[in-house]
Short mmCIF file of C-alpha atoms in Angstrom, two decimals:
data_model
loop_
_atom_site.label_atom_id
_atom_site.label_comp_id
_atom_site.label_asym_id
_atom_site.label_seq_id
_atom_site.Cartn_x
_atom_site.Cartn_y
_atom_site.Cartn_z
CA MET A 132 33.46 -79.06 52.31
CA LEU A 133 33.40 -77.86 48.72
CA VAL A 134 29.80 -78.97 48.38
CA LEU A 135 28.81 -77.05 51.49
CA ARG A 136 30.61 -73.95 50.19
CA LYS A 137 28.75 -74.16 46.87
CA MET A 138 25.47 -74.53 48.66
CA ALA A 139 26.33 -71.51 50.80
CA ASP A 140 27.22 -69.48 47.72
CA LYS A 141 23.93 -70.44 46.06
CA ALA A 142 22.06 -69.53 49.20
CA LYS A 143 23.87 -66.19 49.32
CA ALA A 144 23.24 -65.54 45.62
CA VAL A 145 19.47 -65.65 46.02
CA PRO A 146 19.22 -62.66 48.43
CA ASP A 147 21.92 -60.88 46.43
CA ARG A 148 19.83 -61.12 43.24
CA MET A 149 16.74 -59.96 45.07
CA ALA A 150 18.64 -57.07 46.65
CA GLY A 151 20.11 -56.07 43.26
CA TRP A 152 16.67 -56.21 41.63
CA CYS A 153 15.19 -54.02 44.33
CA LEU A 154 17.99 -51.48 44.08
CA ALA A 155 17.72 -51.38 40.28
CA SER A 156 13.93 -50.80 40.41
CA VAL A 157 14.34 -47.99 42.95
CA THR A 158 17.39 -46.17 41.57
CA GLY A 159 16.89 -46.95 37.85
CA VAL A 160 20.50 -48.19 37.59
CA GLU A 161 21.23 -51.72 36.36
CA PRO A 162 22.90 -53.60 38.04
CA GLY A 163 22.97 -52.41 41.68
CA ASP A 164 26.13 -51.33 43.48
CA PRO A 165 27.85 -54.51 44.94
CA ARG A 166 28.53 -52.67 48.21
CA ASP A 167 24.87 -51.84 48.63
CA VAL A 168 23.93 -55.44 47.76
CA ALA A 169 26.34 -56.83 50.41
CA ALA A 170 25.04 -54.40 53.02
CA LEU A 171 21.47 -55.39 52.27
CA ARG A 172 22.37 -59.07 52.49
CA ARG A 173 23.92 -58.64 55.93
CA LEU A 174 21.02 -56.53 57.08
CA ALA A 175 18.56 -59.16 55.76
CA MET A 176 20.39 -61.93 57.61
CA GLY A 177 20.28 -59.94 60.86
CA SER A 178 16.63 -59.16 60.32
CA ALA A 179 15.86 -62.85 59.76
CA VAL A 180 17.25 -63.63 63.26
CA LEU A 181 15.22 -60.81 64.75
CA LEU A 182 12.14 -62.00 62.87
CA VAL A 183 12.22 -65.10 65.07
CA ALA A 184 13.52 -63.56 68.30
CA VAL A 185 11.28 -60.51 68.59
CA PRO A 186 7.89 -62.32 68.24
CA GLY A 187 9.18 -64.96 70.75
CA VAL A 188 10.08 -62.28 73.32
CA LEU A 189 6.77 -60.45 72.82
CA SER A 190 4.84 -63.70 73.30
CA PHE A 191 5.86 -63.70 76.98
CA TYR A 192 4.00 -60.43 77.51
CA TYR A 193 1.18 -60.71 74.99
CA GLY A 194 -0.72 -63.52 73.47
CA ALA A 195 0.53 -65.29 70.33
CA ALA A 196 -2.25 -63.66 68.27
CA ILE A 197 -0.82 -60.23 69.06
CA ALA A 198 2.88 -60.98 69.47
CA LEU A 199 3.42 -62.60 66.05
CA PRO A 200 2.02 -59.78 63.78
CA LEU A 201 3.36 -57.05 66.04
CA GLY A 202 6.84 -58.51 66.11
CA PHE A 203 6.84 -59.22 62.38
CA ALA A 204 5.75 -55.63 61.54
CA ALA A 205 8.36 -54.14 63.92
CA VAL A 206 11.21 -56.17 62.40
CA VAL A 207 10.18 -55.40 58.79
CA SER A 208 9.87 -51.68 59.55
CA LEU A 209 13.23 -51.65 61.27
CA PHE A 210 14.72 -53.49 58.28
CA LEU A 211 13.39 -50.98 55.78
CA VAL A 212 14.57 -47.97 57.83
CA CYS A 213 18.02 -49.45 58.31
CA ALA A 214 18.27 -50.33 54.62
CA VAL A 215 17.53 -46.74 53.58
CA VAL A 216 19.98 -45.29 56.10
CA LEU A 217 22.68 -47.77 55.21
CA ILE A 218 22.45 -47.14 51.49
CA SER A 219 22.26 -43.34 51.93
CA LEU A 220 25.29 -43.19 54.18
CA GLY A 221 27.31 -45.49 51.98
CA ARG A 222 26.63 -43.62 48.73
CA PRO A 223 28.72 -40.48 48.17
CA THR A 224 26.87 -37.28 47.35
CA VAL A 225 26.95 -36.59 43.63
CA GLN A 226 27.11 -32.92 42.76
CA ALA A 227 26.57 -31.79 39.23
CA VAL A 228 29.53 -29.78 38.17
CA ALA A 229 28.55 -27.21 35.59
CA PRO A 230 31.00 -26.81 32.79
CA ALA A 231 33.07 -23.71 33.02
CA ILE A 232 31.76 -20.93 30.76
CA ASP A 233 34.31 -19.10 28.74
CA GLU A 234 33.32 -15.46 29.10
CA SER A 235 35.42 -14.54 26.10
CA SER A 236 33.34 -16.80 23.83
CA ARG A 237 29.95 -15.36 24.90
CA VAL A 238 28.25 -13.45 22.02
CA SER A 239 26.21 -10.33 22.80
CA PRO A 240 22.73 -10.19 21.21
CA LEU A 241 23.61 -6.73 19.86
CA ASP A 242 26.43 -8.27 17.81
CA LEU A 243 23.84 -10.29 15.90
CA CYS A 244 21.86 -7.21 14.81
CA PRO A 245 22.59 -5.77 11.34
CA GLY A 246 24.49 -2.55 10.87
CA LEU A 247 26.34 -0.62 13.57
CA ILE A 248 24.87 -0.14 17.05
CA LEU A 249 26.22 2.70 19.17
CA THR A 250 25.61 3.62 22.79
CA LEU A 251 25.45 7.40 23.20
CA ASP A 252 25.06 9.58 26.26
CA PRO A 253 22.53 12.45 26.35
CA ALA A 254 25.14 14.75 24.81
CA GLY A 255 25.63 12.46 21.82
CA ILE A 256 29.08 11.18 22.80
CA VAL A 257 29.88 7.61 21.71
CA HIS A 258 30.74 5.13 24.48
CA GLU A 259 30.26 1.61 23.09
CA SER A 260 29.71 -0.11 19.75
CA ALA A 261 28.28 -3.41 18.59
CA GLY A 262 26.51 -4.84 15.58
CA ARG A 263 27.09 -7.36 12.86
CA ASP A 264 28.68 -4.76 10.53
CA SER A 265 30.56 -2.82 13.20
CA ALA A 266 33.94 -3.71 11.69
CA LEU A 267 32.94 -2.15 8.36
CA PHE A 268 31.75 1.10 9.95
CA LEU A 269 34.59 1.41 12.44
CA SER A 270 37.09 0.95 9.61
CA PHE A 271 36.42 4.49 8.32
CA LEU A 272 34.97 6.33 11.35
CA ARG A 273 37.56 8.66 12.82
CA ASP A 274 38.22 7.48 16.41
CA PRO A 275 34.54 7.64 17.39
CA PHE A 276 34.75 6.65 21.07
CA GLY A 277 34.71 9.43 23.63
CA ARG A 278 33.83 12.01 20.97
CA PRO A 279 30.51 13.51 19.81
CA PHE A 280 29.04 11.44 17.02
CA ALA A 281 28.08 14.65 15.22
CA GLU A 282 31.74 15.01 14.17
CA GLN A 283 31.33 11.92 11.98
CA VAL A 284 28.28 13.34 10.18
CA HIS A 285 28.20 15.48 7.06
CA VAL A 286 28.10 19.18 7.98
CA SER A 287 24.70 19.78 6.38
CA ASP A 288 23.20 16.80 8.29
CA ARG A 289 24.45 17.73 11.74
CA ILE A 290 21.45 19.97 12.43
CA ALA A 291 19.13 17.02 11.81
CA PHE A 292 21.16 14.88 14.22
CA VAL A 293 21.09 17.54 16.94
CA GLN A 294 17.34 18.02 16.46
CA ALA A 295 16.81 14.27 16.81
CA LEU A 296 18.71 14.26 20.11
CA ASP A 297 16.64 17.20 21.28
CA GLU A 298 13.40 15.35 20.46
CA LEU A 299 14.59 12.43 22.60
CA ARG A 300 15.35 14.81 25.47
CA GLN A 301 11.89 16.30 25.19
CA GLY A 302 10.18 12.93 25.60
CA ALA A 303 10.21 11.12 22.26
CA ASP A 304 10.86 7.39 22.57
CA ALA A 305 12.48 6.91 19.16
CA VAL A 306 13.56 9.05 16.19
CA VAL A 307 14.64 7.92 12.72
CA ILE A 308 16.76 10.15 10.49
CA ASP A 309 18.84 9.76 7.32
CA LEU A 310 22.44 10.96 7.51
CA ARG A 311 25.64 10.95 5.53
CA LEU A 312 28.86 9.75 7.15
CA HIS A 313 32.21 10.93 5.90
CA ARG A 314 34.60 8.21 4.79
CA PRO A 315 37.92 8.28 2.92
CA VAL A 316 37.69 7.47 -0.75
CA ILE A 317 39.24 4.03 -1.23
CA GLY A 318 38.19 3.21 -4.80
CA ILE A 319 37.08 5.08 -7.88
CA ASP A 320 33.49 3.85 -7.59
CA GLN A 321 33.25 4.56 -3.86
CA ALA A 322 31.46 7.73 -2.80
CA GLN A 323 32.96 10.08 -0.26
CA PHE A 324 29.91 9.85 1.98
CA MET A 325 27.93 6.81 3.09
CA ASN A 326 24.16 7.23 3.29
CA VAL A 327 22.85 5.64 6.47
CA ARG A 328 19.54 5.47 8.33
CA MET A 329 19.95 6.12 12.04
CA ASP A 330 17.26 4.68 14.31
CA MET A 331 17.68 6.24 17.76
CA THR A 332 15.94 4.80 20.85
CA ALA A 333 15.94 6.59 24.20
CA THR A 334 16.69 5.04 27.60
CA ARG A 335 15.52 6.96 30.65
CA GLY A 336 16.22 6.94 34.36
CA SER A 337 13.75 6.68 37.22
CA ASP A 338 13.13 10.44 37.00
CA GLY A 339 12.18 10.19 33.32
CA GLU A 340 15.21 12.13 32.12
CA LEU A 341 17.23 10.91 29.15
CA SER A 342 20.05 8.70 30.37
CA GLY A 343 21.33 7.30 27.09
CA VAL A 344 20.61 6.50 23.48
CA TYR A 345 20.89 3.27 21.51
CA ALA A 346 21.42 4.09 17.83
CA GLN A 347 21.36 1.58 14.98
CA LEU A 348 22.96 2.64 11.68
CA LEU A 349 22.06 0.85 8.44
CA ASP A 350 23.56 1.40 5.02
CA ILE A 351 20.82 2.64 2.64
CA ALA A 352 22.91 3.12 -0.48
CA GLY A 353 20.59 0.81 -2.44
CA GLU A 354 17.51 2.76 -1.38
CA ILE A 355 19.14 6.07 -2.31
CA SER A 356 19.99 4.67 -5.74
CA ILE A 357 16.38 3.55 -6.24
CA ARG A 358 15.16 6.99 -5.20
CA ALA A 359 17.46 8.69 -7.67
CA ASP A 360 16.34 6.39 -10.50
CA ALA A 361 12.67 6.93 -9.63
CA SER A 362 13.14 10.70 -9.53
CA LEU A 363 14.92 10.62 -12.89
CA LYS A 364 12.15 8.51 -14.44
CA GLU A 365 9.54 10.83 -13.00
CA ASP A 366 11.28 13.88 -14.43
CA GLU A 367 11.52 12.17 -17.81
CA ALA A 368 7.82 11.26 -17.71
CA VAL A 369 6.83 14.82 -16.77
CA ALA A 370 9.02 16.24 -19.52
CA ALA A 371 7.55 13.83 -22.06
CA HIS A 372 4.02 14.67 -20.93
CA GLU A 373 4.66 18.39 -21.20
CA ALA A 374 6.28 17.95 -24.61
CA LYS A 375 3.24 16.01 -25.77
CA SER A 376 0.90 18.71 -24.48
CA ARG A 377 2.92 21.43 -26.22
CA PHE A 378 2.95 19.38 -29.41
CA LEU A 379 -0.82 18.92 -29.32
CA ALA A 380 -1.37 22.61 -28.67
CA ALA A 381 0.99 23.63 -31.49
CA VAL A 382 -0.44 21.16 -33.99
CA SER A 383 -4.01 22.05 -33.09
CA HIS A 384 -3.28 25.75 -33.45
CA GLU A 385 -1.53 25.31 -36.79
CA LEU A 386 -4.34 23.14 -38.18
CA ARG A 387 -7.10 25.61 -37.38
CA THR A 388 -5.92 28.23 -39.90
CA PRO A 389 -6.05 26.01 -43.04
CA LEU A 390 -9.25 24.36 -41.80
CA ASN A 391 -10.98 27.70 -41.49
CA ALA A 392 -9.92 28.48 -45.07
CA ILE A 393 -11.25 25.10 -46.26
CA LEU A 394 -14.57 25.73 -44.52
CA GLY A 395 -14.81 29.27 -45.90
CA PHE A 396 -14.10 28.31 -49.50
CA SER A 397 -16.37 25.27 -49.31
CA ASP A 398 -19.18 27.56 -48.12
CA ILE A 399 -18.53 29.86 -51.09
CA LEU A 400 -18.60 26.92 -53.50
CA ALA A 401 -21.76 25.52 -51.93
CA GLY A 402 -23.44 28.93 -52.18
CA GLU A 403 -22.41 29.22 -55.85
CA TYR A 404 -21.40 32.84 -55.38
CA PHE A 405 -18.95 32.78 -58.30
CA GLY A 406 -20.90 30.64 -60.70
CA LYS A 407 -23.22 27.68 -60.83
CA LEU A 408 -21.90 24.17 -60.28
CA GLU A 409 -22.41 21.96 -63.31
CA ASN A 410 -24.13 18.96 -61.65
CA ASP A 411 -25.39 17.52 -58.37
CA ARG A 412 -22.31 15.36 -57.90
CA GLN A 413 -20.16 18.50 -57.60
CA ARG A 414 -22.58 19.93 -55.05
CA GLU A 415 -22.43 16.64 -53.12
CA TYR A 416 -18.62 16.68 -53.09
CA VAL A 417 -18.55 20.29 -51.88
CA GLN A 418 -20.95 19.39 -49.11
CA LEU A 419 -18.77 16.41 -48.11
CA ILE A 420 -15.72 18.69 -48.01
CA ARG A 421 -17.67 21.08 -45.77
CA GLN A 422 -18.80 18.33 -43.42
CA SER A 423 -15.33 16.74 -43.23
CA GLY A 424 -13.70 20.10 -42.55
CA ALA A 425 -16.21 20.91 -39.82
CA HIS A 426 -15.67 17.53 -38.19
CA LEU A 427 -11.90 17.93 -38.33
CA LEU A 428 -12.13 21.45 -36.89
CA ALA A 429 -14.25 20.14 -34.03
CA VAL A 430 -11.62 17.48 -33.31
CA VAL A 431 -8.85 20.06 -33.44
CA ASN A 432 -10.72 22.35 -31.05
CA ALA A 433 -11.25 19.44 -28.66
CA MET A 434 -7.55 18.58 -28.83
CA LEU A 435 -6.63 22.18 -28.13
CA ASP A 436 -8.95 22.37 -25.13
CA MET A 437 -7.66 19.06 -23.82
CA SER A 438 -4.03 20.14 -24.14
CA LYS A 439 -4.86 23.36 -22.26
CA ILE A 440 -6.43 21.38 -19.43
CA GLU A 441 -3.47 18.98 -19.30
CA ALA A 442 -1.00 21.86 -19.21
CA GLY A 443 -3.03 23.67 -16.55
CA ARG A 444 -3.59 26.68 -18.79
CA TYR A 445 -7.35 26.48 -19.30
CA GLU A 446 -8.75 29.68 -17.85
CA LEU A 447 -12.35 29.75 -16.67
CA MET A 448 -14.31 32.92 -17.35
CA LEU A 449 -16.89 32.88 -14.58
CA GLU A 450 -20.03 34.90 -15.23
CA PRO A 451 -23.71 34.70 -14.30
CA PHE A 452 -26.03 33.34 -17.01
CA VAL A 453 -29.38 31.65 -17.31
CA ILE A 454 -28.81 27.93 -17.48
CA ALA A 455 -32.19 27.34 -19.15
CA GLU A 456 -31.06 29.32 -22.18
CA ALA A 457 -27.89 27.23 -22.48
CA VAL A 458 -29.96 24.01 -22.35
CA HIS A 459 -32.42 25.27 -24.97
CA GLU A 460 -29.60 26.39 -27.29
CA CYS A 461 -27.99 22.95 -27.00
CA GLU A 462 -31.35 21.35 -27.75
CA LYS A 463 -31.86 23.49 -30.86
CA MET A 464 -28.32 22.87 -32.07
CA LEU A 465 -28.59 19.08 -31.84
CA SER A 466 -32.26 18.63 -32.69
CA LEU A 467 -31.44 18.19 -36.38
CA GLN A 468 -28.90 15.48 -35.60
CA ALA A 469 -31.41 13.75 -33.32
CA GLY A 470 -34.13 13.99 -35.97
CA ASN A 471 -31.90 12.49 -38.64
CA ARG A 472 -31.28 9.48 -36.37
CA GLY A 473 -34.91 9.14 -35.38
CA VAL A 474 -34.23 10.02 -31.74
CA THR A 475 -36.53 12.17 -29.61
CA LEU A 476 -34.65 14.98 -27.82
CA THR A 477 -36.41 16.78 -24.97
CA SER A 478 -35.44 18.89 -21.97
CA ARG A 479 -36.92 19.70 -18.58
CA ILE A 480 -35.95 22.80 -16.61
CA ALA A 481 -36.94 23.11 -12.97
CA ARG A 482 -38.95 26.13 -12.02
CA GLY A 483 -37.07 29.03 -10.53
CA LEU A 484 -33.70 27.68 -11.63
CA GLY A 485 -32.56 31.17 -12.58
CA GLU A 486 -28.92 32.11 -13.05
CA VAL A 487 -25.77 30.24 -12.18
CA VAL A 488 -22.16 31.42 -12.01
CA ALA A 489 -19.83 29.41 -14.23
CA ASP A 490 -17.91 29.50 -17.50
CA GLN A 491 -20.79 29.68 -19.97
CA ARG A 492 -18.75 28.35 -22.89
CA ALA A 493 -17.49 25.39 -20.82
CA VAL A 494 -20.99 24.52 -19.57
CA ARG A 495 -22.34 24.62 -23.12
CA GLN A 496 -19.51 22.40 -24.27
CA VAL A 497 -20.34 19.93 -21.49
CA LEU A 498 -23.98 19.89 -22.59
CA ILE A 499 -23.15 19.51 -26.27
CA ASN A 500 -20.73 16.65 -25.67
CA LEU A 501 -23.06 14.75 -23.34
CA VAL A 502 -26.14 15.20 -25.50
CA GLY A 503 -24.17 14.46 -28.69
CA ASN A 504 -22.84 11.22 -27.20
CA ALA A 505 -26.31 10.22 -26.04
CA ILE A 506 -27.77 10.81 -29.52
CA LYS A 507 -24.91 9.01 -31.21
CA PHE A 508 -25.36 5.83 -29.17
CA THR A 509 -29.16 5.77 -29.19
CA GLU A 510 -30.92 3.81 -31.89
CA ALA A 511 -33.91 5.06 -33.91
CA GLY A 512 -37.05 5.28 -31.83
CA GLY A 513 -35.12 6.02 -28.64
CA ALA A 514 -35.17 9.14 -26.50
CA VAL A 515 -32.64 11.52 -24.95
CA MET A 516 -33.65 13.67 -21.98
CA VAL A 517 -31.83 16.69 -20.49
CA ASP A 518 -32.81 17.72 -16.94
CA ALA A 519 -31.53 20.80 -15.10
CA SER A 520 -32.36 21.54 -11.47
CA ARG A 521 -30.97 22.77 -8.16
CA ASP A 522 -29.77 20.29 -5.54
CA GLY A 523 -28.89 22.35 -2.50
CA CYS A 524 -26.14 24.73 -3.55
CA ASP A 525 -25.30 22.73 -6.70
CA LEU A 526 -26.52 22.89 -10.25
CA LYS A 527 -27.55 19.38 -11.25
CA ILE A 528 -27.54 18.46 -14.94
CA VAL A 529 -28.73 14.97 -15.90
CA VAL A 530 -28.50 13.60 -19.45
CA SER A 531 -30.23 10.24 -19.87
CA ASP A 532 -30.82 8.08 -22.91
CA THR A 533 -32.29 4.75 -23.93
CA GLY A 534 -29.26 3.77 -25.98
CA ILE A 535 -27.04 0.74 -26.15
CA GLY A 536 -25.41 1.33 -22.74
CA ILE A 537 -21.89 0.45 -21.66
CA ALA A 538 -20.62 -2.95 -20.51
CA PRO A 539 -19.11 -3.08 -17.00
CA GLU A 540 -15.71 -4.20 -18.27
CA LYS A 541 -15.57 -1.19 -20.60
CA MET A 542 -16.08 1.44 -17.92
CA GLU A 543 -12.38 1.61 -17.15
CA LEU A 544 -11.86 3.11 -20.60
CA ILE A 545 -14.23 6.00 -19.89
CA GLY A 546 -12.36 9.29 -19.86
CA ARG A 547 -9.23 8.23 -21.71
CA PRO A 548 -8.48 10.60 -24.59
CA PHE A 549 -8.64 9.11 -28.10
CA THR A 550 -10.23 5.95 -26.70
CA GLN A 551 -13.61 4.71 -27.82
CA VAL A 552 -15.49 2.23 -25.68
CA HIS A 553 -17.26 0.59 -28.62
CA ASN A 554 -14.24 -0.34 -30.69
CA ASP A 555 -16.12 -3.20 -32.30
CA LEU A 556 -18.65 -0.69 -33.58
CA SER A 557 -16.21 2.04 -34.48
CA ARG A 558 -17.31 2.04 -38.10
CA GLY A 559 -20.91 2.76 -37.07
CA TYR A 560 -20.09 5.35 -34.36
CA GLU A 561 -17.63 7.98 -35.44
CA GLY A 562 -15.74 10.16 -32.99
CA SER A 563 -12.32 10.96 -31.57
CA GLY A 564 -12.90 9.73 -28.02
CA LEU A 565 -12.31 13.19 -26.51
CA GLY A 566 -15.89 14.12 -25.52
CA LEU A 567 -16.11 12.59 -22.06
CA SER A 568 -12.49 13.48 -21.29
CA LEU A 569 -13.32 17.14 -21.83
CA VAL A 570 -16.56 16.86 -19.88
CA LYS A 571 -14.71 15.45 -16.84
CA GLY A 572 -11.89 17.93 -17.12
CA LEU A 573 -14.23 20.94 -17.40
CA THR A 574 -16.36 19.62 -14.55
CA ALA A 575 -13.29 19.27 -12.36
CA LEU A 576 -12.19 22.82 -13.19
CA HIS A 577 -15.50 24.05 -11.77
CA GLY A 578 -15.03 21.96 -8.62
CA GLY A 579 -17.91 19.68 -9.58
CA SER A 580 -18.49 15.95 -9.75
CA PHE A 581 -19.30 13.48 -12.53
CA LEU A 582 -21.43 10.37 -12.16
CA MET A 583 -22.25 7.79 -14.84
CA GLU A 584 -24.64 4.86 -14.52
CA SER A 585 -25.18 2.46 -17.39
CA ARG A 586 -26.81 -0.86 -18.19
CA PRO A 587 -26.02 -2.63 -21.45
CA GLY A 588 -29.05 -2.58 -23.74
CA GLU A 589 -31.06 -0.25 -21.48
CA GLY A 590 -29.33 3.11 -21.56
CA THR A 591 -27.01 5.49 -19.74
CA VAL A 592 -27.55 8.28 -17.19
CA VAL A 593 -24.86 10.93 -16.73
CA THR A 594 -25.10 13.35 -13.80
CA VAL A 595 -22.95 16.48 -13.57
CA ARG A 596 -22.97 18.64 -10.44
CA LEU A 597 -21.47 22.13 -10.41
CA PRO A 598 -21.43 24.68 -7.56
CA ALA A 599 -24.15 27.14 -8.63
CA ASP A 600 -22.29 30.15 -7.23
CA GLY A 601 -18.97 29.32 -8.89
CA SER A 602 -17.23 28.80 -5.55
CA GLY A 603 -15.83 25.42 -6.57
CA ALA A 604 -13.55 26.86 -9.25
CA GLY A 605 -12.18 29.54 -6.91
CA ALA A 606 -11.56 27.03 -4.10
CA ASP A 607 -9.66 24.66 -6.37
CA ALA A 608 -7.58 27.43 -7.87
CA ALA A 609 -6.71 28.81 -4.45
CA GLY A 610 -5.72 25.41 -3.10
CA GLU A 611 -2.23 24.71 -1.93
CA HIS A 612 -1.76 21.97 -4.51
CA ASN A 613 -3.41 23.05 -7.75
CA THR A 614 -2.26 20.20 -9.99
CA VAL A 615 -4.48 17.16 -10.10
CA GLU A 616 -4.81 14.18 -12.37
CA PHE A 617 -5.78 14.37 -16.04
CA PRO A 618 -7.19 12.46 -17.79
CA PRO A 619 -9.50 11.85 -14.86
CA ARG A 620 -9.90 8.35 -13.51
CA LEU A 621 -13.29 7.70 -12.05
CA LYS A 622 -13.79 5.44 -9.06
CA PRO A 623 -16.56 2.83 -9.11
CA VAL A 624 -19.22 3.25 -6.47
CA ASP A 625 -19.95 0.20 -4.35
CA ARG A 626 -23.26 -1.43 -5.34
CA PRO A 627 -25.07 -4.55 -4.11
CA ALA A 628 -24.26 -7.69 -6.04
CA VAL A 629 -26.64 -8.18 -8.98
CA LYS A 630 -26.89 -10.44 -11.96
CA GLU A 631 -24.53 -9.81 -14.85
CA SER A 632 -27.44 -8.80 -17.13
CA GLU A 633 -28.72 -6.27 -14.55
CA ARG A 634 -25.35 -4.89 -13.49
CA GLU A 635 -25.04 -1.11 -13.42
CA THR A 636 -21.68 0.46 -14.12
CA VAL A 637 -20.94 3.60 -12.13
CA TYR A 638 -18.04 6.01 -12.34
CA ASP A 639 -17.52 9.11 -10.27
CA GLU A 640 -15.02 11.91 -9.57
CA ALA A 641 -13.57 14.13 -12.27
CA LYS A 642 -10.09 15.64 -12.03
CA ALA A 643 -7.99 18.00 -14.10
CA LYS A 644 -5.05 20.36 -13.91
CA ILE A 645 -6.04 23.82 -12.71
CA ALA A 646 -4.06 26.88 -13.69
#
């Protein structure tokens, strides 16, 4: 009996394992539910009986060739349908139960934003607050809810707040203003008012009318401190610049009187009006004194003119004059210097150039400085050319030379007072470094432009354009902002890429202070 029971158990275990394997492959759960396995076993046993009975019954009506497959298919189909129904009815419906959400622990996105966020109605009354720093702001605001926010604002800033609200009512989507909020003084270092930036965003209804305002307040105490420091530094820089200009003007003015006396007495000694000099060495020394005094006086005059331009006190005396005469006078004045250096100095005046309206002294100084520089940096055998012509409504003056040129990396130094480009050759080329600074400043005072092109070893071409009718000076002086940069900084003009040896260096735009 025991042997038969074991055999029965083994026979029952085989379909149970097969049923469990099938359930596990279908449901993905290992092992299968024992109740489902037992139901499948009973259903399989019943189906096995039907698998024999049904084809036998059908064989009475149909042939064996039809009854056997038809009966087998019907029993298997019935088995599968019953198995699905049996397992579905026996398995309880599993419903996912969502965990209960604690509404009190939910964090609003507005609470993660920096500063204080307020919800205002169209009248500016506070209804709600949020924000990461709301506790800090609400600690000193005086009962803000249900009251106009303007009551929290400094009296002098309330107009700005009301105007911002009005802009939102009129259709603006957002307005940003800086305000001061009153707060009680807690510590010695704490200010009575907090500087905040208020970013206001409008919300509108279906009719387009303002329905509310979201306002974010951020503490900008650090920015205000930076502004104050920058303003203080700027004031100090302006004061230092003005003090330097006054110092240069005072020193230049005080130096001119003794220099004129030195020049006068050296002329008397050189002319031997009060007796003959004993030897040639004395005459040479007197001539050196005369030359040194004249050079120093020229430097002092340049410093005085530069300080006037910096201070905005250089006054242009506009008058009509023949530009050809000014060019010829400059040529005669510097022809001796050019001859001593072995440089050919020539000029070309366009026909019908006629008169121009400008400050004659300033134009002559521009010519003298440009031509003098060209001669100074041109070796023996070279040439310096001065061209004057009309280009539309402008007077165009071009001074070109075949001198040593200027390296591209040195062009940034052009126009800086007391700065010489050729420092390595400073012993061979004397000068104070004020010539081009004055040229650019005087050109800017006339409302003109300055252009320099140079190639090392080939020469330099300087082009100055001035309004021929003097309108540029009047327009600049009548401008709303009459203070511009000095010393002028010239901007390089974009050029196609070329080889380093063929590179041209170009500077343009002259600026100065205009009284």
